[in-house]
XYZ file of C-alpha atoms in Angstrom:
237
model
C 28.737 18.580 23.084
C 31.584 16.898 20.124
C 29.613 17.556 17.678
C 28.600 22.049 18.731
C 32.329 22.047 19.902
C 33.001 20.534 15.877
C 29.858 23.277 14.633
C 31.462 25.786 16.314
C 35.117 25.685 15.144
C 34.111 25.817 11.435
C 31.371 28.711 12.173
C 35.080 30.460 12.862
C 37.036 29.459 10.212
C 34.018 30.539 7.366
C 34.000 33.883 9.279
C 37.735 34.361 8.950
C 39.278 36.332 5.902
C 39.225 34.276 2.797
C 43.307 33.549 3.328
C 42.416 32.339 6.892
C 39.093 30.404 5.522
C 41.688 28.090 3.165
C 43.593 26.471 6.290
C 43.551 23.393 7.953
C 42.613 24.107 11.531
C 45.507 23.273 14.077
C 43.606 18.952 14.442
C 43.629 17.257 10.859
C 40.169 15.478 10.701
C 38.667 13.024 8.349
C 35.041 11.490 7.584
C 34.113 8.216 7.123
C 30.755 6.375 6.548
C 30.254 2.728 7.096
C 27.196 -0.120 6.590
C 25.829 -3.401 7.202
C 22.855 -4.713 6.195
C 20.894 -8.224 6.131
C 18.505 -10.230 4.539
C 16.319 -12.909 7.038
C 13.120 -14.550 6.589
C 10.245 -12.321 7.963
C 8.054 -14.232 10.627
C 4.913 -11.830 11.503
C 3.550 -9.418 8.498
C 0.332 -6.821 8.468
C -2.269 -5.976 6.273
C -3.766 -2.474 5.660
C -7.312 -2.242 4.482
C -10.724 -0.307 4.249
C -14.292 -0.875 4.106
C -17.661 0.574 3.239
C -21.064 1.435 3.067
C -23.006 3.803 0.906
C -26.994 4.532 1.901
C -29.372 7.772 1.343
C -29.806 7.010 5.283
C -27.020 7.428 7.772
C -28.576 5.273 10.658
C -28.533 2.427 7.296
C -24.732 3.265 6.176
C -23.747 3.090 10.095
C -25.371 -0.710 10.142
C -24.876 -1.867 6.447
C -21.115 -1.206 8.598
C -21.816 -2.955 11.599
C -22.821 -5.602 9.633
C -19.516 -5.417 7.597
C -17.196 -4.953 11.404
C -18.979 -8.089 12.457
C -18.171 -10.174 9.792
C -14.487 -8.983 8.915
C -13.713 -9.246 12.410
C -15.245 -13.654 12.537
C -13.268 -13.764 9.428
C -10.050 -12.412 11.239
C -10.904 -14.612 14.340
C -11.347 -17.632 12.314
C -7.397 -16.917 11.183
C -5.778 -16.763 14.262
C -5.675 -13.062 14.499
C -6.367 -11.717 18.245
C -7.998 -9.314 18.512
C -5.487 -6.932 20.350
C -3.901 -7.360 17.101
C -6.746 -5.496 15.007
C -6.740 -1.650 15.381
C -10.039 -0.337 13.821
C -10.404 2.554 15.378
C -10.319 5.497 12.507
C -13.563 5.889 10.752
C -14.715 8.492 7.904
C -18.363 9.604 7.087
C -18.969 11.364 3.957
C -21.673 12.689 1.935
C -21.465 12.277 -1.805
C -23.359 13.675 -4.692
C -25.732 10.802 -7.005
C -25.549 10.936 -10.416
C -29.148 10.835 -10.987
C -31.733 11.158 -7.561
C -32.635 7.584 -6.069
C -36.718 6.260 -6.133
C -37.472 8.239 -3.519
C -35.847 11.554 -4.625
C -33.453 11.411 -2.959
C -29.674 13.726 -4.134
C -27.027 12.753 -2.029
C -26.378 10.067 -0.166
C -23.236 9.198 3.375
C -21.064 7.096 2.922
C -19.058 5.723 6.335
C -15.155 3.686 5.495
C -13.323 1.615 7.724
C -9.416 1.870 8.186
C -8.114 -1.670 9.155
C -4.722 -2.773 10.234
C -4.198 -6.740 11.137
C -1.033 -8.392 12.650
C -0.132 -11.285 11.389
C 1.930 -13.002 13.672
C 1.363 -16.469 12.218
C 2.771 -16.355 8.531
C 1.924 -19.833 8.205
C -2.122 -18.880 8.462
C -1.159 -15.873 5.803
C -2.088 -17.346 2.429
C -5.713 -18.429 3.003
C -6.078 -14.869 5.429
C -5.648 -13.546 2.271
C -7.723 -15.243 -0.031
C -10.534 -15.098 1.881
C -10.280 -10.753 2.224
C -10.098 -10.546 -1.427
C -12.776 -12.665 -1.210
C -14.724 -10.774 0.844
C -17.378 -8.345 -1.097
C -16.177 -4.279 0.093
C -12.504 -5.223 1.051
C -10.591 -2.190 -0.425
C -7.157 -1.694 -0.168
C -5.115 -4.370 0.507
C -1.526 -3.156 1.147
C 1.035 -5.792 3.136
C 4.216 -5.648 4.774
C 6.350 -7.612 6.863
C 8.686 -7.796 8.900
C 10.389 -9.826 12.066
C 9.522 -10.027 15.727
C 13.725 -9.567 16.501
C 13.748 -6.588 14.154
C 14.697 -4.350 16.863
C 17.963 -6.387 18.518
C 19.211 -6.610 14.806
C 18.369 -3.329 13.891
C 20.717 -2.260 17.203
C 23.417 -4.938 15.929
C 23.546 -3.799 12.632
C 24.139 -0.440 14.077
C 26.920 -1.056 16.115
C 28.513 -3.332 12.645
C 27.856 -0.586 10.336
C 29.555 1.364 13.305
C 32.828 -0.823 13.240
C 32.720 -0.827 9.745
C 33.173 2.573 9.792
C 35.773 3.049 12.321
C 37.486 0.367 10.136
C 37.687 1.994 6.476
C 38.894 5.141 8.926
C 41.874 3.177 9.908
C 42.218 2.364 6.465
C 42.210 5.725 5.367
C 44.159 7.011 7.562
C 47.196 4.171 7.522
C 47.276 4.636 3.810
C 48.124 8.686 4.597
C 51.027 7.549 7.302
C 48.755 8.968 9.643
C 46.386 7.354 12.793
C 42.786 7.434 13.349
C 42.379 9.346 17.076
C 38.935 10.057 18.705
C 35.802 10.415 17.463
C 34.840 14.666 16.926
C 30.975 13.399 15.403
C 28.829 10.657 14.544
C 25.299 10.379 12.538
C 23.522 7.807 10.872
C 23.126 9.510 7.804
C 25.747 11.095 5.558
C 27.280 14.498 7.813
C 25.783 17.003 4.999
C 25.717 19.907 7.534
C 29.218 19.584 8.698
C 30.715 21.356 5.648
C 34.184 22.947 5.508
C 37.348 23.426 2.847
C 39.289 20.304 5.104
C 36.551 18.033 5.434
C 35.733 15.747 2.831
C 31.724 14.993 2.339
C 30.448 11.742 2.465
C 28.546 10.721 -0.527
C 24.261 10.669 -0.220
C 23.010 7.833 2.703
C 22.347 4.297 0.644
C 18.384 3.582 0.659
C 18.067 -0.231 1.902
C 18.150 -2.831 -0.467
C 14.765 -3.569 -1.517
C 12.388 -7.200 -1.080
C 11.861 -8.092 -4.517
C 7.589 -7.787 -5.313
C 5.574 -10.565 -4.239
C 3.131 -11.590 -6.539
C -0.854 -12.243 -5.435
C 0.651 -11.015 -1.709
C 2.971 -13.711 -1.691
C 5.425 -13.913 1.731
C 8.448 -13.429 0.962
C 11.268 -15.528 0.898
C 13.048 -12.560 2.578
C 13.525 -9.012 3.531
C 16.028 -6.559 3.441
C 17.120 -4.758 7.005
C 20.021 -2.286 6.625
C 22.218 0.332 9.033
C 24.412 3.284 8.330
C 26.753 5.131 10.188
C 28.752 7.879 8.913
C 31.790 9.161 11.028
C 34.578 12.249 11.345
C 37.352 11.176 13.734
C 40.703 12.949 14.331
C 43.619 12.232 12.872
C 46.878 11.577 14.906
């Protein structure tokens, strides 16, 4: 509601004649930003990959994909991955033209693909699991990402720290001009781009979270980044 009031006030100011639009509102404002970040070791990872089978017979292609899916399920179980942590619901089927007819005269083939998304909750098993997948035929487009099981709480803590940082920065800025920081009039996780007016200094573009260093051979990184940012408009007293 407070943001709506500020926006309404800005709209009214912008609708005034040019001379009036340049005047300051009855209450001065200051915008400020805060951020918080942390680099912590991951405790879980995610694997995404695709498998597929091709045959001129739809039934044969389906049977081949079924055998491959069974083999992958066995492989994942052998490396400690629970069934509940495997999502392979996406299944695509299409036909492709062949560069030359097969011995039985077929000019097209059926291609079936399955997309996997696998949560790995024991990173100690990660190296052996990745090596096994890379050695498995018809496993393509392997991608990896890492996270922490407490990431939600961690991000909430960082958000509070970023808010505290924004208020501290606003307090210091107001004090440097002999003023005191009043209540917050608008708050957002990103820059306040839409609250534009001659009397509001625009916050810089939101900084991107730090990126984790590239890992070689799908290795587990020593740490991954977490970051939160807050931008706020405060009333000056």
